Amino acid sequence: MSELIKKSITELSELIHNKSIKPSEVCSAFLSQYDKAEVDINAFITMNKDEIAQTAHGMDNLPINADTPPLFGIPVAVKDNICTKGLRTTAATKMLENFIPPYDATVVERLRGAGAIIFGKTDMDECAMGSTTASSYFARSGAKGAVKNPNKHDEDSSYSRVPGGSSGGSAAAVAAFMAPVSLGSDTGGSIRLPAHYCGVVGYKPSYGAVSRYGLIGYGSSFDCIGPLARTVCDVVKITSIISGRDKKDSTSNPQPMDFSNNNNFSVKGKKIGIIRECFEKDKMAPPVIRAVEYAAKAYADMGAEVEFISLPRINDALPVYYILALAEASSNLARLDGIRYGFRSQNVAADDLYTATRTLGFGDVVKRRIWLGTYVLGAERNEEYYQRAITARAAIFAQFQEVFKVYDALLTPVSVSQALKHDEKLSDYENSLIDKCTVPVNLAGLPAISMPAVVENGLPAGFQLIAGRFEDAKLLSLAKAFENYAGVLEQ
């Protein structure tokens, strides 16, 4: 059974459809690995093992034929800010500690329709705000341990590294072979950074390519749902199911994406630009430099033209992102007030209920971001901060558009280092560098993918590939070409 957990969902699906294995055998293998690994990794908030086993056994008795759905019997872990009907969804905050949604997010509905089994809810930074998953209420409160990166540094005797965030639980679950694939959300890099730290593939679709209905919002004009997996083929398989128009999300793209050319894509003659502003060697760890250089060499070997380019507007991205994303967060989280649902502070006067509830219900990271977001939205500061950031965002998007008239894709690091230690203290400047290469993608609504490339000192390092808006099929084909060249990263 142990060999099943290292197979891709493409391979598992083929075995199920060929009647070589049963859905219950697949789920049993991953549940067994969960029992072994979760005690150290802490990737999940909620796991209903009995319901998973019951659902899988029920599928064993169903006929396998041409009409059997593509993900029949395949377990999929889901980040805990994506609503699952009847299954607790907390966004890792005390405010929603006991919230059980009465509906599925569109992506979950589509996964279930394709035969997938929802394999628990993964831990995350509270309200998706952070890059370590350490701000989770469940870790802070001692209800469970903090999520650990399943990769150990050569000098470590224990799991001492963070998995990244905010989708750290989703990345750790896949990297620890507790799930073959998972869903995360990405507002400024929250799929790609954990994928880079944990050594898996993490894909952020174009804004609008995948419905956001049922996602507990952080920044509504930035948020994207996307998959984390061990292979590009699995990312393609999941994306082909969850993407597409959704009448419940007015921002979703009406045009379907065609991934049929993914395995037959030729890199020869394609132009790839390495963004000079993101490749500052004096600020990057050597393994990250080598990962990007390895990717550049791989694409050049396959016949692509690879060269350095400059995007000066990239340097404006971080302040613009934090002004706009926190403004939207302030608005989105206003609904968590203790009045309609969720946590409510007790034994306080009615006039104090709102303040008391939110003071106790949110952690410090979330409260700081709400305060800052409310500040920049104030009438006396709107023009100085919010409106200027809107203008700068448009300029960043316009610069990307010009570049993609010439280049097929852009190549950057995902972040400046490999996975950090849990107790590692960074300056505000060092913290800002973590997100420098990922947030511009969300500002422009572009697709991007984090690809694992090397393992050094026991820790993985990867690179980021970016394509034009709704050029997701091209992006995933370029990623698949690299995977064909380099193989799937063994850890």
Coordinates of C-alpha atoms in Angstrom, one line a residue:
M1 CA 0.0 0.0 0.0
S2 CA 2.9 2.4 0.8
E3 CA 3.8 2.7 -2.9
L4 CA 0.4 4.2 -3.7
I5 CA 1.1 7.4 -1.8
K6 CA 4.0 8.3 -4.1
K7 CA 1.9 8.0 -7.3
S8 CA 0.4 10.9 -9.1
I9 CA -3.3 11.4 -9.3
T10 CA -3.0 10.7 -13.0
E11 CA -1.5 7.3 -12.1
L12 CA -3.9 6.6 -9.3
S13 CA -6.9 7.5 -11.5
E14 CA -5.7 5.1 -14.2
L15 CA -5.3 2.3 -11.7
I16 CA -8.8 2.9 -10.4
H17 CA -10.4 3.1 -13.9
N18 CA -8.5 -0.1 -14.8
K19 CA -10.0 -1.8 -11.7
S20 CA -6.4 -2.6 -10.5
I21 CA -7.2 -0.9 -7.2
K22 CA -10.2 0.3 -5.3
P23 CA -11.0 3.8 -4.0
S24 CA -10.9 2.4 -0.5
E25 CA -7.4 1.2 -1.0
V26 CA -6.2 4.6 -2.2
C27 CA -7.8 6.4 0.7
S28 CA -6.6 3.8 3.2
A29 CA -3.0 4.3 2.0
F30 CA -3.2 8.1 2.5
L31 CA -5.0 7.8 5.8
S32 CA -2.3 5.4 7.0
Q33 CA 0.3 8.0 6.0
Y34 CA -1.7 10.7 7.7
D35 CA -1.6 8.6 11.0
K36 CA 2.2 8.4 10.6
A37 CA 3.1 11.9 9.5
E38 CA 0.5 14.2 11.0
V39 CA 1.9 13.8 14.6
D40 CA 5.0 15.6 13.4
I41 CA 3.8 17.8 10.5
N42 CA 0.4 19.2 11.9
A43 CA -0.8 20.0 8.4
F44 CA -4.6 19.6 9.0
I45 CA -7.1 21.5 11.2
T46 CA -10.1 19.1 10.5
M47 CA -10.0 15.5 9.4
N48 CA -13.1 13.3 9.3
K49 CA -11.4 9.9 8.9
D50 CA -14.6 7.9 9.3
E51 CA -16.5 9.8 6.7
I52 CA -13.6 9.6 4.2
A53 CA -13.4 5.8 4.7
Q54 CA -17.1 5.4 4.4
T55 CA -17.3 7.4 1.2
A56 CA -14.4 5.5 -0.3
H57 CA -15.9 2.1 0.6
G58 CA -19.2 3.2 -0.9
M59 CA -17.4 4.0 -4.2
D60 CA -16.0 0.5 -4.3
N61 CA -19.5 -0.8 -5.1
L62 CA -20.1 1.5 -8.0
P63 CA -19.5 0.4 -11.6
I64 CA -16.4 1.5 -13.4
N65 CA -17.2 2.4 -17.0
A66 CA -16.8 5.1 -19.7
D67 CA -19.0 7.5 -17.6
T68 CA -16.9 7.2 -14.5
P69 CA -15.7 10.7 -13.5
P70 CA -12.0 11.6 -13.9
L71 CA -11.2 12.0 -10.2
F72 CA -13.3 9.0 -9.0
G73 CA -11.9 7.9 -5.6
I74 CA -9.0 10.5 -5.6
P75 CA -8.4 12.3 -2.2
V76 CA -8.0 16.1 -2.4
A77 CA -7.0 18.1 0.7
V78 CA -8.6 21.6 0.9
K79 CA -7.3 24.8 2.5
D80 CA -9.5 25.8 5.4
N81 CA -10.7 29.1 4.0
I82 CA -12.5 27.3 1.2
C83 CA -16.1 26.4 2.2
T84 CA -17.0 22.7 2.4
K85 CA -20.7 21.8 3.1
G86 CA -21.1 20.1 6.4
L87 CA -17.4 20.2 7.2
R88 CA -15.9 22.8 9.5
T89 CA -14.2 25.7 7.7
T90 CA -12.4 28.1 10.0
A91 CA -9.9 30.2 8.0
A92 CA -7.7 29.4 11.0
T93 CA -9.3 32.1 13.1
K94 CA -11.1 32.0 16.4
M95 CA -13.8 34.1 14.8
L96 CA -14.9 31.0 12.7
E97 CA -13.6 28.3 15.1
N98 CA -16.9 26.4 14.9
F99 CA -18.3 27.5 11.5
I100 CA -19.8 24.7 9.4
P101 CA -20.8 26.1 6.0
P102 CA -24.2 25.2 4.5
Y103 CA -22.8 25.1 1.0
D104 CA -19.7 24.1 -1.0
A105 CA -17.4 26.5 -2.7
T106 CA -17.7 26.1 -6.5
V107 CA -14.2 24.5 -6.7
V108 CA -15.3 21.9 -4.1
E109 CA -18.6 21.3 -5.8
R110 CA -16.7 20.7 -9.1
L111 CA -14.2 18.3 -7.4
R112 CA -17.0 16.3 -5.8
G113 CA -18.8 16.3 -9.2
A114 CA -15.6 14.8 -10.7
G115 CA -15.6 12.0 -8.1
A116 CA -13.0 13.4 -5.7
I117 CA -13.1 12.7 -2.0
I118 CA -12.5 15.8 0.2
F119 CA -9.6 14.7 2.3
G120 CA -9.7 17.1 5.3
K121 CA -9.1 20.8 5.8
T122 CA -5.5 22.1 5.9
D123 CA -4.0 24.6 8.3
M124 CA -3.1 28.1 7.2
D125 CA -2.1 31.6 8.4
E126 CA -5.1 33.2 10.1
C127 CA -7.4 34.7 7.4
A128 CA -4.7 33.9 4.9
M129 CA -2.4 36.6 6.3
G130 CA 1.2 35.5 6.6
S131 CA 4.0 33.6 5.1
T132 CA 4.8 30.9 7.7
T133 CA 1.4 29.5 8.8
A134 CA 2.5 30.3 12.3
S135 CA -0.3 32.9 12.8
S136 CA -3.0 30.1 12.7
Y137 CA -5.3 30.5 15.8
F138 CA -5.1 26.7 16.3
A139 CA -1.3 26.8 16.6
R140 CA -1.2 30.0 18.7
S141 CA -3.8 28.7 21.1
G142 CA -2.1 25.4 21.6
A143 CA -5.0 23.4 20.2
K144 CA -2.5 21.8 17.8
G145 CA 1.1 22.2 16.9
A146 CA 2.3 24.7 14.2
V147 CA 2.6 23.2 10.7
K148 CA 6.1 21.9 10.0
N149 CA 7.9 21.7 6.7
P150 CA 8.3 17.9 6.0
N151 CA 11.9 18.6 4.7
K152 CA 14.7 18.5 7.2
H153 CA 17.9 20.5 6.9
D154 CA 20.9 18.3 6.9
E155 CA 22.0 19.7 10.3
D156 CA 18.5 19.4 11.9
S157 CA 17.4 16.4 14.0
S158 CA 13.8 17.6 13.9
Y159 CA 11.4 19.4 11.7
S160 CA 12.6 23.0 12.4
R161 CA 11.5 24.8 9.2
V162 CA 8.4 26.6 8.3
P163 CA 6.2 25.4 5.4
G164 CA 5.6 28.9 4.1
G165 CA 2.2 30.5 4.0
S166 CA -0.5 31.2 4.0
S167 CA -1.2 27.8 2.3
G168 CA 1.4 26.0 4.4
G169 CA -0.8 23.1 5.5
S170 CA -1.8 22.4 1.9
A171 CA 1.9 22.3 0.7
A172 CA 3.0 20.3 3.7
A173 CA 0.2 17.7 3.2
V174 CA 1.4 17.0 -0.3
A175 CA 5.1 17.1 0.5
A176 CA 4.6 14.6 3.3
F177 CA 2.5 12.3 1.1
M178 CA -0.6 12.7 3.2
A179 CA -2.5 13.8 0.1
P180 CA -1.7 13.5 -3.6
V181 CA -3.0 17.0 -4.3
S182 CA -4.4 20.0 -2.4
L183 CA -6.1 23.3 -3.0
G184 CA -4.7 26.5 -1.7
S185 CA -5.5 30.2 -2.1
D186 CA -3.0 32.9 -3.3
T187 CA -3.4 36.6 -2.6
G188 CA 0.2 37.7 -2.9
G189 CA 2.1 34.4 -3.2
S190 CA 0.4 32.1 -0.7
I191 CA 0.4 29.1 -3.0
R192 CA 3.8 29.7 -4.6
L193 CA 5.9 30.4 -1.5
P194 CA 4.8 27.2 0.4
A195 CA 5.4 25.2 -2.8
H196 CA 8.9 26.6 -3.0
Y197 CA 9.7 26.0 0.6
C198 CA 8.2 22.4 0.6
G199 CA 9.4 21.3 -2.8
V200 CA 6.1 20.8 -4.6
V201 CA 4.4 22.4 -7.7
G202 CA 2.2 25.3 -6.8
Y203 CA 0.1 27.1 -9.4
K204 CA -1.7 30.4 -9.2
P205 CA -4.1 30.8 -12.1
S206 CA -5.0 34.0 -13.9
Y207 CA -7.4 36.1 -11.9
G208 CA -10.9 35.0 -12.9
A209 CA -9.8 31.6 -14.3
V210 CA -11.1 29.8 -11.2
S211 CA -14.2 30.8 -9.3
R212 CA -13.7 32.5 -6.0
Y213 CA -17.3 31.6 -4.8
G214 CA -17.0 30.1 -1.4
L215 CA -13.5 31.4 -0.6
I216 CA -13.4 33.4 2.6
G217 CA -12.0 36.6 1.1
Y218 CA -8.8 38.4 2.0
G219 CA -8.3 40.8 -0.9
S220 CA -11.1 40.2 -3.5
S221 CA -9.3 41.7 -6.5
F222 CA -6.2 39.6 -5.7
D223 CA -7.4 36.2 -4.4
C224 CA -7.1 33.1 -6.5
I225 CA -7.7 29.4 -5.7
G226 CA -5.2 27.0 -7.2
P227 CA -3.7 23.5 -6.8
L228 CA -0.5 22.2 -5.2
A229 CA 0.7 18.8 -6.4
R230 CA 3.9 16.8 -7.0
T231 CA 3.6 16.9 -10.8
V232 CA 2.5 19.4 -13.5
C233 CA 0.2 16.8 -15.0
D234 CA -1.7 16.7 -11.7
V235 CA -1.9 20.5 -11.6
V236 CA -3.3 20.4 -15.2
K237 CA -5.8 17.7 -14.3
I238 CA -7.2 19.5 -11.3
T239 CA -7.2 22.9 -13.1
S240 CA -9.2 21.5 -16.0
I241 CA -11.9 20.5 -13.5
I242 CA -12.1 23.5 -11.2
S243 CA -11.6 26.3 -13.8
G244 CA -14.2 27.9 -16.0
R245 CA -17.2 30.3 -15.9
D246 CA -19.3 30.4 -12.7
K247 CA -22.4 32.4 -12.6
K248 CA -22.0 32.9 -8.9
D249 CA -18.7 34.7 -9.4
S250 CA -19.1 37.7 -11.7
T251 CA -15.3 38.0 -12.1
S252 CA -14.9 34.5 -13.5
N253 CA -13.6 34.2 -17.1
P254 CA -16.3 33.0 -19.6
Q255 CA -13.6 31.5 -21.9
P256 CA -12.6 27.9 -21.1
M257 CA -8.9 27.0 -21.0
D258 CA -7.6 24.3 -23.4
F259 CA -4.8 22.2 -21.9
S260 CA -4.8 19.5 -24.6
N261 CA -1.4 20.5 -25.9
N262 CA 0.4 20.2 -22.6
N263 CA 2.4 17.1 -23.4
N264 CA 3.3 18.1 -27.0
F265 CA 4.4 21.7 -26.4
S266 CA 7.7 22.8 -28.1
V267 CA 9.8 25.3 -26.2
K268 CA 12.0 25.9 -29.2
G269 CA 11.9 29.5 -30.3
K270 CA 10.0 30.7 -27.2
K271 CA 11.3 33.9 -25.5
I272 CA 11.8 33.9 -21.8
G273 CA 12.9 37.0 -19.8
I274 CA 14.6 36.9 -16.5
I275 CA 13.4 39.9 -14.5
R276 CA 16.6 41.7 -13.4
E277 CA 14.9 43.5 -10.5
C278 CA 13.9 40.1 -9.0
F279 CA 17.3 38.5 -9.5
E280 CA 19.6 40.5 -7.1
K281 CA 22.2 37.9 -6.2
D282 CA 23.5 39.8 -3.2
K283 CA 20.1 39.4 -1.6
M284 CA 19.5 35.8 -2.5
A285 CA 20.7 32.5 -0.9
P286 CA 23.0 30.5 -3.2
P287 CA 20.6 27.5 -3.6
V288 CA 17.9 29.9 -4.9
I289 CA 20.4 31.4 -7.4
R290 CA 21.3 28.0 -8.6
A291 CA 17.6 27.0 -9.0
V292 CA 16.9 29.9 -11.2
E293 CA 20.1 29.5 -13.2
Y294 CA 19.3 25.8 -13.6
A295 CA 15.9 26.7 -15.0
A296 CA 17.4 29.2 -17.4
K297 CA 19.9 26.7 -18.7
A298 CA 17.1 24.0 -19.1
Y299 CA 15.0 26.3 -21.2
A300 CA 18.0 27.4 -23.3
D301 CA 18.9 23.7 -23.8
M302 CA 15.4 23.1 -25.0
G303 CA 15.7 25.8 -27.6
A304 CA 14.3 28.9 -25.9
E305 CA 15.8 32.3 -26.1
V306 CA 16.6 33.3 -22.5
E307 CA 17.7 36.8 -21.6
F308 CA 17.6 39.4 -18.8
I309 CA 15.0 42.1 -19.0
S310 CA 14.1 45.1 -16.8
L311 CA 10.7 45.9 -15.3
P312 CA 11.3 48.9 -13.1
R313 CA 7.7 49.1 -11.9
I314 CA 8.3 45.8 -10.0
N315 CA 9.9 48.0 -7.3
D316 CA 6.6 49.7 -6.6
A317 CA 4.7 46.5 -6.2
L318 CA 5.1 45.8 -2.5
P319 CA 3.8 49.2 -1.1
V320 CA 1.0 49.1 -3.7
Y321 CA 0.0 45.6 -2.8
Y322 CA 0.0 46.3 1.0
I323 CA -2.2 49.4 0.6
L324 CA -4.7 47.8 -1.7
A325 CA -4.8 44.3 -0.2
L326 CA -5.2 45.5 3.3
A327 CA -7.9 48.0 2.3
E328 CA -9.8 45.1 0.8
A329 CA -9.2 42.9 3.8
S330 CA -10.5 45.6 6.1
S331 CA -13.7 45.6 4.1
N332 CA -14.0 41.9 3.7
L333 CA -13.4 41.1 7.4
A334 CA -16.0 43.6 8.5
R335 CA -18.6 40.8 8.2
L336 CA -16.9 38.9 11.0
D337 CA -18.4 41.0 13.7
G338 CA -19.9 38.5 16.3
I339 CA -23.4 39.6 15.4
R340 CA -24.5 37.3 12.7
Y341 CA -22.4 34.2 13.1
G342 CA -19.1 33.0 14.5
F343 CA -17.4 33.8 17.8
R344 CA -19.1 36.4 20.1
S345 CA -17.6 37.9 23.2
Q346 CA -19.8 37.3 26.2
N347 CA -20.9 39.4 29.2
V348 CA -20.2 42.8 27.6
A349 CA -22.6 45.7 27.0
A350 CA -24.2 45.9 23.6
D351 CA -22.2 49.0 22.7
D352 CA -19.0 47.2 23.3
L353 CA -19.9 43.9 21.7
Y354 CA -18.3 44.6 18.3
T355 CA -15.0 45.8 19.6
A356 CA -14.7 43.2 22.3
T357 CA -15.5 40.4 19.9
R358 CA -13.0 41.4 17.3
T359 CA -10.3 42.2 19.8
L360 CA -10.5 38.7 21.2
G361 CA -11.5 36.9 18.0
F362 CA -8.6 38.0 15.8
G363 CA -4.8 37.6 16.2
D364 CA -2.3 40.4 16.2
V365 CA -1.4 40.0 12.5
V366 CA -5.0 40.2 11.3
K367 CA -5.8 43.2 13.6
R368 CA -2.7 45.1 12.4
R369 CA -3.8 44.6 8.8
I370 CA -7.4 45.6 9.5
W371 CA -6.2 48.8 11.2
L372 CA -3.9 49.7 8.3
G373 CA -6.5 48.9 5.7
T374 CA -9.1 51.1 7.5
Y375 CA -6.5 53.8 7.8
V376 CA -5.8 54.1 4.1
L377 CA -9.5 54.0 3.3
G378 CA -10.2 57.0 5.5
A379 CA -11.7 60.0 3.7
E380 CA -8.8 62.3 4.6
R381 CA -6.2 59.7 3.4
N382 CA -8.0 58.1 0.5
E383 CA -6.4 60.3 -2.2
E384 CA -2.9 60.1 -0.7
Y385 CA -2.8 56.4 -0.4
Y386 CA -5.6 54.4 -1.9
Q387 CA -6.1 56.3 -5.2
R388 CA -2.4 56.6 -5.8
A389 CA -2.0 52.9 -5.3
I390 CA -4.8 52.2 -7.8
T391 CA -3.0 54.3 -10.4
A392 CA 0.4 52.6 -9.7
R393 CA -1.3 49.2 -10.0
A394 CA -2.6 50.1 -13.5
A395 CA 1.0 51.1 -14.4
I396 CA 2.4 47.8 -13.2
F397 CA -0.2 45.9 -15.2
A398 CA 0.5 48.0 -18.3
Q399 CA 4.3 47.3 -18.1
F400 CA 3.6 43.6 -17.9
Q401 CA 1.3 43.9 -21.0
E402 CA 4.1 45.5 -23.0
V403 CA 6.6 42.8 -22.0
F404 CA 4.3 40.0 -23.0
K405 CA 4.0 41.4 -26.5
V406 CA 7.6 40.2 -26.9
Y407 CA 8.1 37.4 -24.3
D408 CA 6.3 34.2 -23.8
A409 CA 7.1 33.9 -20.1
L410 CA 9.1 35.5 -17.4
L411 CA 11.5 33.8 -15.0
T412 CA 12.2 34.8 -11.4
P413 CA 13.0 33.3 -8.0
V414 CA 9.9 32.6 -5.9
S415 CA 11.6 34.0 -2.8
V416 CA 15.1 34.9 -1.7
S417 CA 15.9 31.9 0.5
Q418 CA 15.0 28.3 1.3
A419 CA 12.6 27.5 4.1
L420 CA 13.2 29.6 7.2
K421 CA 13.5 28.3 10.7
H422 CA 10.5 28.5 13.0
D423 CA 12.3 30.7 15.4
E424 CA 14.1 32.8 12.8
K425 CA 13.7 36.6 13.3
L426 CA 13.7 38.9 10.3
S427 CA 13.8 42.6 10.0
D428 CA 10.9 44.4 8.2
Y429 CA 13.1 44.8 5.2
E430 CA 14.0 41.1 5.1
N431 CA 10.4 40.2 5.5
S432 CA 9.4 42.4 2.6
L433 CA 12.0 40.6 0.3
I434 CA 10.1 37.3 0.8
D435 CA 7.2 38.6 -1.2
K436 CA 8.9 40.8 -3.7
C437 CA 8.7 38.4 -6.6
T438 CA 5.2 37.0 -6.0
V439 CA 3.0 40.1 -5.3
P440 CA 3.4 41.7 -8.7
V441 CA 1.7 38.7 -10.3
N442 CA -1.4 39.2 -8.2
L443 CA -1.4 43.0 -8.8
A444 CA -1.6 42.2 -12.6
G445 CA -3.9 39.2 -12.4
L446 CA -1.3 37.0 -14.1
P447 CA -0.8 33.2 -13.9
A448 CA 2.3 32.0 -12.3
I449 CA 3.8 28.7 -11.1
S450 CA 6.4 27.7 -8.6
M451 CA 8.5 24.7 -9.8
P452 CA 10.9 22.7 -7.6
A453 CA 14.3 22.6 -9.1
V454 CA 17.1 21.6 -6.7
V455 CA 17.6 20.2 -3.2
E456 CA 20.6 21.5 -1.2
N457 CA 21.3 20.8 2.4
G458 CA 18.1 18.7 2.5
L459 CA 15.9 21.6 1.6
P460 CA 14.3 22.3 -1.8
A461 CA 14.5 25.5 -3.8
G462 CA 12.5 26.4 -6.9
F463 CA 11.8 29.1 -9.4
Q464 CA 8.8 31.0 -10.6
L465 CA 7.5 31.2 -14.2
I466 CA 4.9 33.9 -15.2
A467 CA 2.8 34.2 -18.3
G468 CA 0.4 36.7 -19.8
R469 CA -3.2 37.0 -18.5
F470 CA -5.2 33.9 -19.4
E471 CA -2.1 32.3 -21.0
D472 CA -2.4 29.6 -18.4
A473 CA -2.2 26.8 -20.9
K474 CA 1.1 28.1 -22.3
L475 CA 2.4 28.6 -18.7
L476 CA 1.6 25.0 -17.7
S477 CA 3.1 23.7 -20.9
L478 CA 6.3 25.5 -20.3
A479 CA 6.3 24.1 -16.7
K480 CA 5.7 20.6 -18.1
A481 CA 8.6 21.0 -20.5
F482 CA 10.9 21.7 -17.6
E483 CA 9.6 18.7 -15.7
N484 CA 10.2 16.5 -18.7
Y485 CA 13.8 17.9 -18.9
A486 CA 14.6 17.7 -15.2
G487 CA 12.3 15.0 -13.9
V488 CA 10.1 15.1 -10.8
L489 CA 12.2 16.4 -7.9
E490 CA 13.0 13.6 -5.5
Q491 CA 13.3 14.5 -1.8

